Amino acid sequence: MSALKEVISNIILYERKNDELYNRVFVVSAFAGVTDLLLENKKTGKPGVYHRIAKYQDFHKPLKELTAQLKTINKRYAGLGLDLRKADEFIENHVAQAQNYLEDLANILASGYVSKENILQAAREILASIGETHSAFNFTLILQNMGINARLVDLSGFGDHHAYTIDQRIKSAFAGIDLEKTICIVTGYAKGTEGIMREFDRGYSEVTFSKIATYLKPQEAVIHKEYHLSTADPSLVGPENCVPVGFTNYDIADQLADAGMEAIHPKASKPLEINGINLRIKNTFQPAHPGTLITREFVCEHKRVEVITGTDKLLVIDVYDPLMVGSVGSDLRIMEIFYKHHISYTFKTTSANSISTVIWERDFNKKLVSDLEDLFEKVSVEKVAMVCLLGSNMDQPGLLAKSAFALTERGINIKSAGFALRKVNIQFLIAREEFKEAIIAVNKAMGQP
């Protein structure tokens, strides 16, 4: 959204005559960095306005500073035709209304009579909605000033006291809109009785996108990013050593998300997949390129690896106990502890007396290890990286050996390896410091691009 000039020229207007502008719905995120200011920095964890409320601290000054920063963002788009007076007035009123809600929540929180968790969750919802409402309002205003019949579809529910679910709010919001003569600009945040952030937290924009698509049943759903979905990470292997994927299926999209290279949030992709809605990932800055089409049925016509990816932000938790062998239920007891701590895993291997489970480092807590140590003889934790080979049709003799040899040839020790029977994802665990070299080595061995 920060590259709004390119969004307008490369997406809204690109190769379209006046009568071809409409029958499209755009779900927008906040401008870059705004949600970080409201909640917390997604990468560094630096606290935002939300954490002032959570710590019973005064949040009025940070909210005032936020309003000033949002007005500064407004000024960037004056050259695109944004009416600064209207834009500034809108965000002032919106933040003021949010402040009233937050003051009420803070007072209830201080009383100690209600659940702290629910109050803080409501605060996150209110704050998150500010970012998308701000960007959607500005975007709509700019398009209207260009003579385009654009309509703001604000799903934030400010001032709306209907007890709608998210699906009901979407249905109500689109009632009566003539899509054939309208471009709809929709807030990525959607208010609902179930609370969109309770389950999806910062991935909520894609969930809203998915829910709207399943309601409207479009010919195609498109996510515009600042890069292509590529056969490997260009920043690791170099842009000359990778290409856009082109075609893949939802299963591979899920594998990508599991490895941290998210094309779309898995819980957002499932409704699209179930309803047979194809998803296209496009690069905003290359509008002529068709991007990558994700469908339910696609299987590559020839055997190949479609994507090489991975992450260096994992931990492997190894549980050893000599009483495991021949014993039923060891894995179940381990998984019950993981479930207790709300921790999911990405990879798991077993031997007679040990079970190794790989998790995201961000999910780790020491109590998990303590609980495991209460039941088993030895628990060890090690930082690792994972390299993944993904493909809809890559079940070919020698692929595992070829990729393993590529790592061995570089002197990279494989700590563990595995794949499920469907063979859409071959995974290697390696030392963290060897991650980049491993990705380069496997990418070269597979002949990518």
Short mmCIF file of C-alpha atoms in Angstrom, two decimals:
data_model
loop_
_atom_site.label_atom_id
_atom_site.label_comp_id
_atom_site.label_asym_id
_atom_site.label_seq_id
_atom_site.Cartn_x
_atom_site.Cartn_y
_atom_site.Cartn_z
CA MET A 1 0.00 0.00 0.00
CA SER A 2 2.93 2.37 0.54
CA ALA A 3 3.66 2.17 -3.21
CA LEU A 4 0.21 3.58 -3.94
CA LYS A 5 1.27 5.30 -7.16
CA GLU A 6 2.36 1.95 -8.62
CA VAL A 7 -0.72 0.21 -7.22
CA ILE A 8 -2.93 2.66 -9.12
CA SER A 9 -0.99 2.56 -12.39
CA ASN A 10 -0.08 -1.16 -12.36
CA ILE A 11 -3.24 -2.66 -10.87
CA ILE A 12 -6.20 -0.28 -10.97
CA LEU A 13 -5.58 1.28 -14.38
CA TYR A 14 -3.24 -1.15 -16.16
CA GLU A 15 -4.46 -1.81 -19.72
CA ARG A 16 -8.07 -1.05 -18.79
CA LYS A 17 -10.57 1.22 -20.51
CA ASN A 18 -13.11 3.13 -18.44
CA ASP A 19 -15.78 0.44 -18.68
CA GLU A 20 -13.23 -2.24 -17.70
CA LEU A 21 -12.27 -0.61 -14.39
CA TYR A 22 -15.16 -2.04 -12.43
CA ASN A 23 -16.46 -5.37 -11.16
CA ARG A 24 -13.40 -5.63 -8.92
CA VAL A 25 -12.98 -5.67 -5.15
CA PHE A 26 -9.69 -4.69 -3.49
CA VAL A 27 -8.93 -5.73 0.09
CA VAL A 28 -6.20 -3.48 1.47
CA SER A 29 -3.73 -3.70 4.30
CA ALA A 30 -2.48 -0.79 6.38
CA PHE A 31 0.36 1.40 5.15
CA ALA A 32 3.80 -0.04 5.95
CA GLY A 33 4.69 0.11 9.64
CA VAL A 34 1.32 1.37 10.89
CA THR A 35 0.14 -1.90 12.46
CA ASP A 36 3.56 -2.18 14.12
CA LEU A 37 2.92 1.20 15.78
CA LEU A 38 -0.56 0.14 16.85
CA LEU A 39 0.27 -3.34 18.18
CA GLU A 40 3.97 -4.27 18.15
CA ASN A 41 6.76 -4.55 15.61
CA LYS A 42 6.25 -7.90 13.93
CA LYS A 43 9.99 -8.52 13.51
CA THR A 44 11.61 -6.93 16.56
CA GLY A 45 8.76 -7.14 19.05
CA LYS A 46 9.05 -3.42 19.89
CA PRO A 47 5.83 -2.53 21.74
CA GLY A 48 3.14 -0.30 20.26
CA VAL A 49 0.09 1.44 21.72
CA TYR A 50 -1.47 -1.90 22.67
CA HIS A 51 1.25 -2.71 25.19
CA ARG A 52 0.60 0.55 27.06
CA ILE A 53 -2.94 -0.66 27.67
CA ALA A 54 -1.80 -4.17 28.56
CA LYS A 55 0.60 -2.75 31.18
CA TYR A 56 -1.99 -0.35 32.65
CA GLN A 57 0.02 2.64 31.35
CA ASP A 58 -1.23 5.89 29.85
CA PHE A 59 -1.86 5.42 26.12
CA HIS A 60 -3.16 8.90 25.24
CA LYS A 61 0.21 10.35 24.28
CA PRO A 62 1.12 7.41 21.98
CA LEU A 63 -2.31 7.71 20.33
CA LYS A 64 -1.74 11.43 19.78
CA GLU A 65 1.68 10.68 18.28
CA LEU A 66 0.08 8.01 16.09
CA THR A 67 -2.41 10.54 14.72
CA ALA A 68 0.47 12.86 13.83
CA GLN A 69 2.30 10.02 12.06
CA LEU A 70 -0.81 9.06 10.09
CA LYS A 71 -1.17 12.68 8.98
CA THR A 72 2.46 12.63 7.87
CA ILE A 73 1.66 9.55 5.78
CA ASN A 74 -1.30 11.45 4.29
CA LYS A 75 1.05 14.16 3.02
CA ARG A 76 2.96 11.60 0.95
CA TYR A 77 -0.09 11.09 -1.24
CA ALA A 78 -1.12 14.70 -1.76
CA GLY A 79 0.56 14.49 -5.17
CA LEU A 80 -1.79 11.65 -6.13
CA GLY A 81 -4.81 13.86 -5.49
CA LEU A 82 -5.54 13.02 -1.86
CA ASP A 83 -7.64 15.74 -0.23
CA LEU A 84 -5.53 16.32 2.90
CA ARG A 85 -8.25 18.20 4.76
CA LYS A 86 -10.71 15.30 4.40
CA ALA A 87 -8.06 12.66 5.06
CA ASP A 88 -6.75 14.38 8.21
CA GLU A 89 -10.24 15.05 9.52
CA PHE A 90 -11.24 11.43 8.95
CA ILE A 91 -8.28 9.96 10.84
CA GLU A 92 -8.64 12.49 13.69
CA ASN A 93 -12.27 11.49 14.19
CA HIS A 94 -11.52 7.79 13.84
CA VAL A 95 -8.69 7.78 16.39
CA ALA A 96 -10.79 9.91 18.76
CA GLN A 97 -13.59 7.36 18.58
CA ALA A 98 -11.11 4.53 19.13
CA GLN A 99 -9.74 6.40 22.13
CA ASN A 100 -13.21 6.52 23.68
CA TYR A 101 -13.59 2.77 23.26
CA LEU A 102 -10.11 2.13 24.67
CA GLU A 103 -10.74 4.36 27.69
CA ASP A 104 -13.86 2.34 28.50
CA LEU A 105 -11.88 -0.89 28.15
CA ALA A 106 -9.05 0.44 30.32
CA ASN A 107 -11.53 1.37 33.07
CA ILE A 108 -13.14 -2.06 32.96
CA LEU A 109 -9.69 -3.67 32.96
CA ALA A 110 -8.66 -1.66 36.04
CA SER A 111 -11.80 -2.73 37.90
CA GLY A 112 -10.63 -6.35 37.95
CA TYR A 113 -14.18 -7.67 37.51
CA VAL A 114 -13.79 -9.21 34.05
CA SER A 115 -11.36 -11.41 32.17
CA LYS A 116 -8.17 -9.52 31.30
CA GLU A 117 -7.65 -11.71 28.24
CA ASN A 118 -10.97 -10.75 26.63
CA ILE A 119 -10.53 -7.04 27.32
CA LEU A 120 -7.03 -6.99 25.85
CA GLN A 121 -8.22 -8.95 22.84
CA ALA A 122 -10.89 -6.32 22.22
CA ALA A 123 -8.21 -3.61 22.50
CA ARG A 124 -6.11 -5.33 19.85
CA GLU A 125 -9.12 -5.51 17.55
CA ILE A 126 -9.92 -1.80 17.95
CA LEU A 127 -6.32 -0.72 17.39
CA ALA A 128 -5.72 -3.02 14.42
CA SER A 129 -8.79 -1.68 12.63
CA ILE A 130 -7.35 1.86 12.57
CA GLY A 131 -4.58 0.97 10.11
CA GLU A 132 -6.75 -0.58 7.41
CA THR A 133 -9.50 2.01 7.75
CA HIS A 134 -6.91 4.76 7.26
CA SER A 135 -5.40 3.27 4.11
CA ALA A 136 -8.75 2.23 2.61
CA PHE A 137 -10.26 5.70 3.14
CA ASN A 138 -7.27 7.43 1.51
CA PHE A 139 -7.19 5.00 -1.40
CA THR A 140 -10.91 5.44 -2.05
CA LEU A 141 -10.64 9.23 -1.85
CA ILE A 142 -7.76 9.31 -4.37
CA LEU A 143 -9.64 7.12 -6.85
CA GLN A 144 -12.81 9.20 -6.49
CA ASN A 145 -10.81 12.37 -7.17
CA MET A 146 -9.59 10.68 -10.38
CA GLY A 147 -13.19 10.35 -11.51
CA ILE A 148 -13.42 6.63 -10.74
CA ASN A 149 -16.56 5.33 -9.05
CA ALA A 150 -14.80 3.91 -6.01
CA ARG A 151 -16.62 2.94 -2.83
CA LEU A 152 -15.19 2.44 0.65
CA VAL A 153 -16.44 -0.79 2.21
CA ASP A 154 -15.49 -0.32 5.86
CA LEU A 155 -15.74 -3.62 7.71
CA SER A 156 -14.22 -2.21 10.92
CA GLY A 157 -17.68 -1.74 12.44
CA PHE A 158 -16.89 1.55 14.20
CA GLY A 159 -20.18 2.95 15.44
CA ASP A 160 -22.00 -0.20 14.34
CA HIS A 161 -23.43 -2.14 17.28
CA HIS A 162 -24.90 -5.04 15.29
CA ALA A 163 -23.75 -8.38 16.68
CA TYR A 164 -22.63 -9.62 13.28
CA THR A 165 -20.28 -12.48 12.61
CA ILE A 166 -17.59 -11.60 10.07
CA ASP A 167 -19.49 -13.43 7.32
CA GLN A 168 -22.71 -11.60 8.21
CA ARG A 169 -20.90 -8.24 8.19
CA ILE A 170 -19.47 -8.95 4.73
CA LYS A 171 -22.88 -9.94 3.40
CA SER A 172 -24.48 -6.82 4.87
CA ALA A 173 -21.69 -4.53 3.58
CA PHE A 174 -21.99 -5.72 -0.02
CA ALA A 175 -25.80 -5.70 -0.11
CA GLY A 176 -27.02 -3.23 -2.71
CA ILE A 177 -23.63 -2.50 -4.29
CA ASP A 178 -23.68 -2.66 -8.10
CA LEU A 179 -20.28 -4.26 -8.63
CA GLU A 180 -20.47 -3.88 -12.40
CA LYS A 181 -20.27 -0.12 -11.98
CA THR A 182 -18.12 0.09 -8.85
CA ILE A 183 -14.60 -0.52 -7.59
CA CYS A 184 -14.82 -1.52 -3.93
CA ILE A 185 -11.95 -0.70 -1.57
CA VAL A 186 -12.35 -2.90 1.50
CA THR A 187 -10.63 -2.78 4.88
CA GLY A 188 -8.46 -5.81 5.56
CA TYR A 189 -9.71 -5.78 9.14
CA ALA A 190 -13.27 -7.06 9.64
CA LYS A 191 -15.16 -6.81 12.92
CA GLY A 192 -17.09 -9.88 14.00
CA THR A 193 -18.45 -11.49 17.15
CA GLU A 194 -15.84 -14.26 16.86
CA GLY A 195 -12.95 -11.76 16.80
CA ILE A 196 -10.79 -12.04 13.68
CA MET A 197 -7.55 -11.51 15.62
CA ARG A 198 -8.35 -14.11 18.25
CA GLU A 199 -7.56 -16.87 15.78
CA PHE A 200 -5.51 -15.21 13.05
CA ASP A 201 -3.83 -12.25 14.77
CA ARG A 202 -1.65 -10.40 12.21
CA GLY A 203 -2.80 -12.62 9.32
CA TYR A 204 -6.32 -11.21 9.38
CA SER A 205 -6.22 -9.26 6.07
CA GLU A 206 -5.85 -12.45 4.06
CA VAL A 207 -8.68 -14.05 6.01
CA THR A 208 -10.96 -11.11 5.15
CA PHE A 209 -9.82 -11.41 1.52
CA SER A 210 -10.66 -15.12 1.53
CA LYS A 211 -14.08 -14.67 3.15
CA ILE A 212 -15.07 -11.98 0.64
CA ALA A 213 -13.95 -14.20 -2.24
CA THR A 214 -15.97 -17.17 -1.03
CA TYR A 215 -19.02 -14.89 -0.70
CA LEU A 216 -18.72 -13.14 -4.08
CA LYS A 217 -17.38 -16.18 -6.03
CA PRO A 218 -15.03 -14.26 -8.36
CA GLN A 219 -13.46 -15.69 -11.51
CA GLU A 220 -10.11 -15.43 -9.77
CA ALA A 221 -8.65 -14.15 -6.50
CA VAL A 222 -5.38 -12.22 -6.81
CA ILE A 223 -2.83 -11.27 -4.17
CA HIS A 224 -0.50 -8.47 -5.25
CA LYS A 225 2.88 -8.54 -3.53
CA GLU A 226 6.11 -6.59 -3.96
CA TYR A 227 7.83 -9.71 -5.32
CA HIS A 228 7.11 -12.89 -7.26
CA LEU A 229 6.47 -16.27 -5.69
CA SER A 230 9.79 -17.66 -6.91
CA THR A 231 11.50 -21.04 -7.22
CA ALA A 232 13.91 -19.87 -4.52
CA ASP A 233 14.54 -16.74 -2.47
CA PRO A 234 16.25 -14.23 -4.79
CA SER A 235 18.00 -12.60 -1.84
CA LEU A 236 19.73 -15.92 -1.08
CA VAL A 237 20.44 -17.44 -4.49
CA GLY A 238 20.49 -14.26 -6.58
CA PRO A 239 17.69 -13.09 -8.90
CA GLU A 240 19.44 -14.64 -11.90
CA ASN A 241 19.23 -18.10 -10.29
CA CYS A 242 15.47 -18.28 -9.77
CA VAL A 243 12.25 -17.61 -11.69
CA PRO A 244 8.56 -17.19 -10.84
CA VAL A 245 6.98 -20.56 -10.04
CA GLY A 246 4.26 -20.07 -12.66
CA PHE A 247 1.84 -22.81 -11.60
CA THR A 248 1.34 -24.87 -8.46
CA ASN A 249 -1.46 -26.17 -6.24
CA TYR A 250 -2.91 -25.41 -2.82
CA ASP A 251 -1.10 -28.36 -1.24
CA ILE A 252 2.25 -26.81 -2.17
CA ALA A 253 1.01 -23.43 -0.89
CA ASP A 254 0.37 -25.13 2.47
CA GLN A 255 3.87 -26.65 2.43
CA LEU A 256 5.31 -23.18 1.75
CA ALA A 257 3.43 -21.70 4.69
CA ASP A 258 4.64 -24.53 6.94
CA ALA A 259 8.22 -23.65 5.97
CA GLY A 260 7.71 -19.94 6.59
CA MET A 261 7.53 -18.82 2.94
CA GLU A 262 3.90 -17.84 3.04
CA ALA A 263 2.09 -17.27 -0.26
CA ILE A 264 -1.16 -17.08 1.71
CA HIS A 265 -2.15 -17.92 5.29
CA PRO A 266 -3.27 -21.61 5.31
CA LYS A 267 -6.52 -20.75 7.08
CA ALA A 268 -7.22 -18.19 4.38
CA SER A 269 -6.39 -20.54 1.52
CA LYS A 270 -8.62 -23.41 2.69
CA PRO A 271 -11.96 -21.70 1.89
CA LEU A 272 -10.63 -20.74 -1.56
CA GLU A 273 -9.47 -24.30 -2.19
CA ILE A 274 -12.72 -25.87 -0.98
CA ASN A 275 -14.80 -23.51 -3.14
CA GLY A 276 -12.66 -24.09 -6.23
CA ILE A 277 -11.49 -20.46 -6.45
CA ASN A 278 -8.12 -20.12 -8.14
CA LEU A 279 -5.54 -17.84 -6.53
CA ARG A 280 -2.97 -15.83 -8.44
CA ILE A 281 0.14 -14.28 -6.85
CA LYS A 282 1.34 -11.25 -8.83
CA ASN A 283 4.23 -8.82 -8.57
CA THR A 284 2.85 -5.27 -8.35
CA PHE A 285 5.92 -3.89 -10.09
CA GLN A 286 5.69 -6.25 -13.09
CA PRO A 287 2.04 -5.91 -14.15
CA ALA A 288 2.54 -7.60 -17.54
CA HIS A 289 3.81 -10.81 -15.89
CA PRO A 290 1.04 -13.36 -15.20
CA GLY A 291 2.65 -14.34 -11.89
CA THR A 292 1.88 -17.73 -10.31
CA LEU A 293 -1.52 -19.42 -10.49
CA ILE A 294 -2.46 -21.68 -7.56
CA THR A 295 -5.28 -24.16 -8.21
CA ARG A 296 -6.73 -27.19 -6.49
CA GLU A 297 -6.08 -29.63 -9.32
CA PHE A 298 -2.69 -28.62 -10.73
CA VAL A 299 -0.04 -31.34 -11.03
CA CYS A 300 3.07 -30.53 -13.03
CA GLU A 301 3.11 -32.50 -16.29
CA HIS A 302 6.77 -33.41 -15.86
CA LYS A 303 8.69 -34.35 -12.73
CA ARG A 304 10.46 -31.40 -11.19
CA VAL A 305 11.10 -29.49 -7.98
CA GLU A 306 8.93 -26.37 -8.03
CA VAL A 307 10.30 -24.49 -5.03
CA ILE A 308 13.39 -24.67 -2.84
CA THR A 309 12.82 -22.94 0.47
CA GLY A 310 13.34 -23.25 4.20
CA THR A 311 14.06 -21.31 7.36
CA ASP A 312 16.81 -20.86 9.93
CA LYS A 313 14.45 -19.97 12.79
CA LEU A 314 13.69 -23.45 14.13
CA LEU A 315 14.46 -25.55 17.20
CA VAL A 316 14.61 -29.32 17.39
CA ILE A 317 13.45 -30.82 20.69
CA ASP A 318 14.76 -34.34 21.16
CA VAL A 319 13.08 -36.52 23.78
CA TYR A 320 15.01 -39.64 24.80
CA ASP A 321 13.93 -42.45 27.09
CA PRO A 322 15.12 -46.10 27.03
CA LEU A 323 11.60 -47.21 28.04
CA MET A 324 10.12 -45.98 24.77
CA VAL A 325 11.01 -49.09 22.80
CA GLY A 326 8.01 -51.34 22.44
CA SER A 327 5.92 -48.97 24.55
CA VAL A 328 2.61 -47.62 23.28
CA GLY A 329 1.74 -43.94 23.72
CA SER A 330 5.11 -42.17 24.09
CA ASP A 331 4.41 -39.95 21.11
CA LEU A 332 0.90 -39.26 22.40
CA ARG A 333 2.22 -38.09 25.77
CA ILE A 334 4.70 -35.77 24.05
CA MET A 335 2.03 -34.34 21.77
CA GLU A 336 -0.32 -33.76 24.72
CA ILE A 337 2.33 -31.51 26.28
CA PHE A 338 2.82 -29.66 22.99
CA TYR A 339 -0.95 -29.21 22.79
CA LYS A 340 -1.07 -27.93 26.35
CA HIS A 341 1.40 -25.19 25.40
CA HIS A 342 -0.38 -24.42 22.10
CA ILE A 343 2.71 -25.36 20.09
CA SER A 344 2.54 -26.87 16.62
CA TYR A 345 5.43 -28.67 14.93
CA THR A 346 6.77 -28.63 11.38
CA PHE A 347 8.76 -31.87 11.28
CA LYS A 348 9.16 -35.03 13.36
CA THR A 349 11.33 -38.14 13.30
CA THR A 350 11.47 -41.18 15.57
CA SER A 351 13.81 -43.98 16.58
CA ALA A 352 13.44 -46.81 19.08
CA ASN A 353 14.13 -44.64 22.10
CA SER A 354 13.81 -41.04 20.92
CA ILE A 355 11.45 -38.67 19.20
CA SER A 356 12.73 -35.44 17.64
CA THR A 357 10.23 -32.66 17.03
CA VAL A 358 10.95 -29.41 15.18
CA ILE A 359 9.15 -26.19 16.18
CA TRP A 360 9.42 -22.48 15.45
CA GLU A 361 11.83 -20.81 17.86
CA ARG A 362 9.28 -18.04 18.51
CA ASP A 363 6.89 -20.62 20.03
CA PHE A 364 9.39 -22.08 22.49
CA ASN A 365 9.06 -21.73 26.24
CA LYS A 366 11.09 -23.30 29.05
CA LYS A 367 8.00 -24.74 30.72
CA LEU A 368 7.56 -27.02 27.70
CA VAL A 369 10.96 -28.60 28.38
CA SER A 370 10.24 -28.80 32.11
CA ASP A 371 6.97 -30.65 31.49
CA LEU A 372 8.69 -33.08 29.10
CA GLU A 373 11.47 -33.71 31.62
CA ASP A 374 8.87 -34.72 34.20
CA LEU A 375 7.91 -37.67 31.97
CA PHE A 376 11.07 -38.65 30.09
CA GLU A 377 14.70 -39.31 30.96
CA LYS A 378 16.43 -36.70 28.77
CA VAL A 379 15.26 -33.67 26.77
CA SER A 380 17.64 -31.63 24.62
CA VAL A 381 17.03 -28.48 22.56
CA GLU A 382 19.11 -27.40 19.57
CA LYS A 383 18.90 -24.48 17.15
CA VAL A 384 18.58 -25.70 13.55
CA ALA A 385 17.69 -24.70 10.02
CA MET A 386 15.54 -26.56 7.51
CA VAL A 387 15.88 -26.84 3.73
CA CYS A 388 12.80 -27.98 1.80
CA LEU A 389 12.28 -29.21 -1.75
CA LEU A 390 8.66 -28.80 -2.81
CA GLY A 391 6.76 -29.95 -5.87
CA SER A 392 3.41 -31.28 -7.05
CA ASN A 393 5.14 -33.99 -9.13
CA MET A 394 8.69 -34.68 -7.96
CA ASP A 395 8.54 -38.39 -7.03
CA GLN A 396 11.55 -39.49 -9.05
CA PRO A 397 14.36 -41.98 -8.30
CA GLY A 398 17.52 -40.34 -7.07
CA LEU A 399 16.06 -36.98 -6.04
CA LEU A 400 16.76 -37.56 -2.36
CA ALA A 401 20.29 -38.79 -3.13
CA LYS A 402 20.98 -35.91 -5.51
CA SER A 403 19.91 -33.25 -3.04
CA ALA A 404 21.70 -34.94 -0.14
CA PHE A 405 24.88 -35.19 -2.21
CA ALA A 406 24.64 -31.47 -3.04
CA LEU A 407 24.80 -30.76 0.70
CA THR A 408 27.51 -33.33 1.38
CA GLU A 409 29.65 -31.94 -1.42
CA ARG A 410 29.65 -28.56 0.38
CA GLY A 411 30.61 -30.23 3.68
CA ILE A 412 27.14 -29.64 5.14
CA ASN A 413 26.14 -32.27 7.68
CA ILE A 414 22.53 -33.46 7.52
CA LYS A 415 21.19 -33.75 11.06
CA SER A 416 17.91 -35.35 9.97
CA ALA A 417 15.88 -35.83 6.81
CA GLY A 418 12.46 -37.03 5.81
CA PHE A 419 9.38 -36.88 3.63
CA ALA A 420 5.81 -38.11 3.76
CA LEU A 421 4.52 -40.82 1.43
CA ARG A 422 3.03 -38.28 -1.00
CA LYS A 423 6.54 -36.84 -1.56
CA VAL A 424 5.56 -33.24 -2.08
CA ASN A 425 8.07 -31.99 0.52
CA ILE A 426 11.58 -33.34 1.16
CA GLN A 427 13.07 -31.82 4.32
CA PHE A 428 16.65 -31.61 5.59
CA LEU A 429 17.68 -30.39 9.03
CA ILE A 430 21.09 -28.71 9.11
CA ALA A 431 23.09 -26.31 11.28
CA ARG A 432 21.78 -22.75 11.23
CA GLU A 433 25.03 -21.18 10.09
CA GLU A 434 24.96 -23.33 6.95
CA PHE A 435 21.44 -22.38 5.85
CA LYS A 436 22.25 -19.92 3.07
CA GLU A 437 24.97 -22.12 1.59
CA ALA A 438 22.63 -25.12 1.72
CA ILE A 439 19.85 -23.30 -0.17
CA ILE A 440 22.35 -22.20 -2.85
CA ALA A 441 23.79 -25.72 -3.14
CA VAL A 442 20.45 -27.50 -3.52
CA ASN A 443 19.12 -24.82 -5.90
CA LYS A 444 22.19 -25.28 -8.12
CA ALA A 445 21.96 -29.08 -7.99
CA MET A 446 18.32 -29.02 -9.08
CA GLY A 447 19.27 -26.96 -12.12
CA GLN A 448 17.13 -24.00 -11.05
CA PRO A 449 15.88 -22.01 -12.77
#
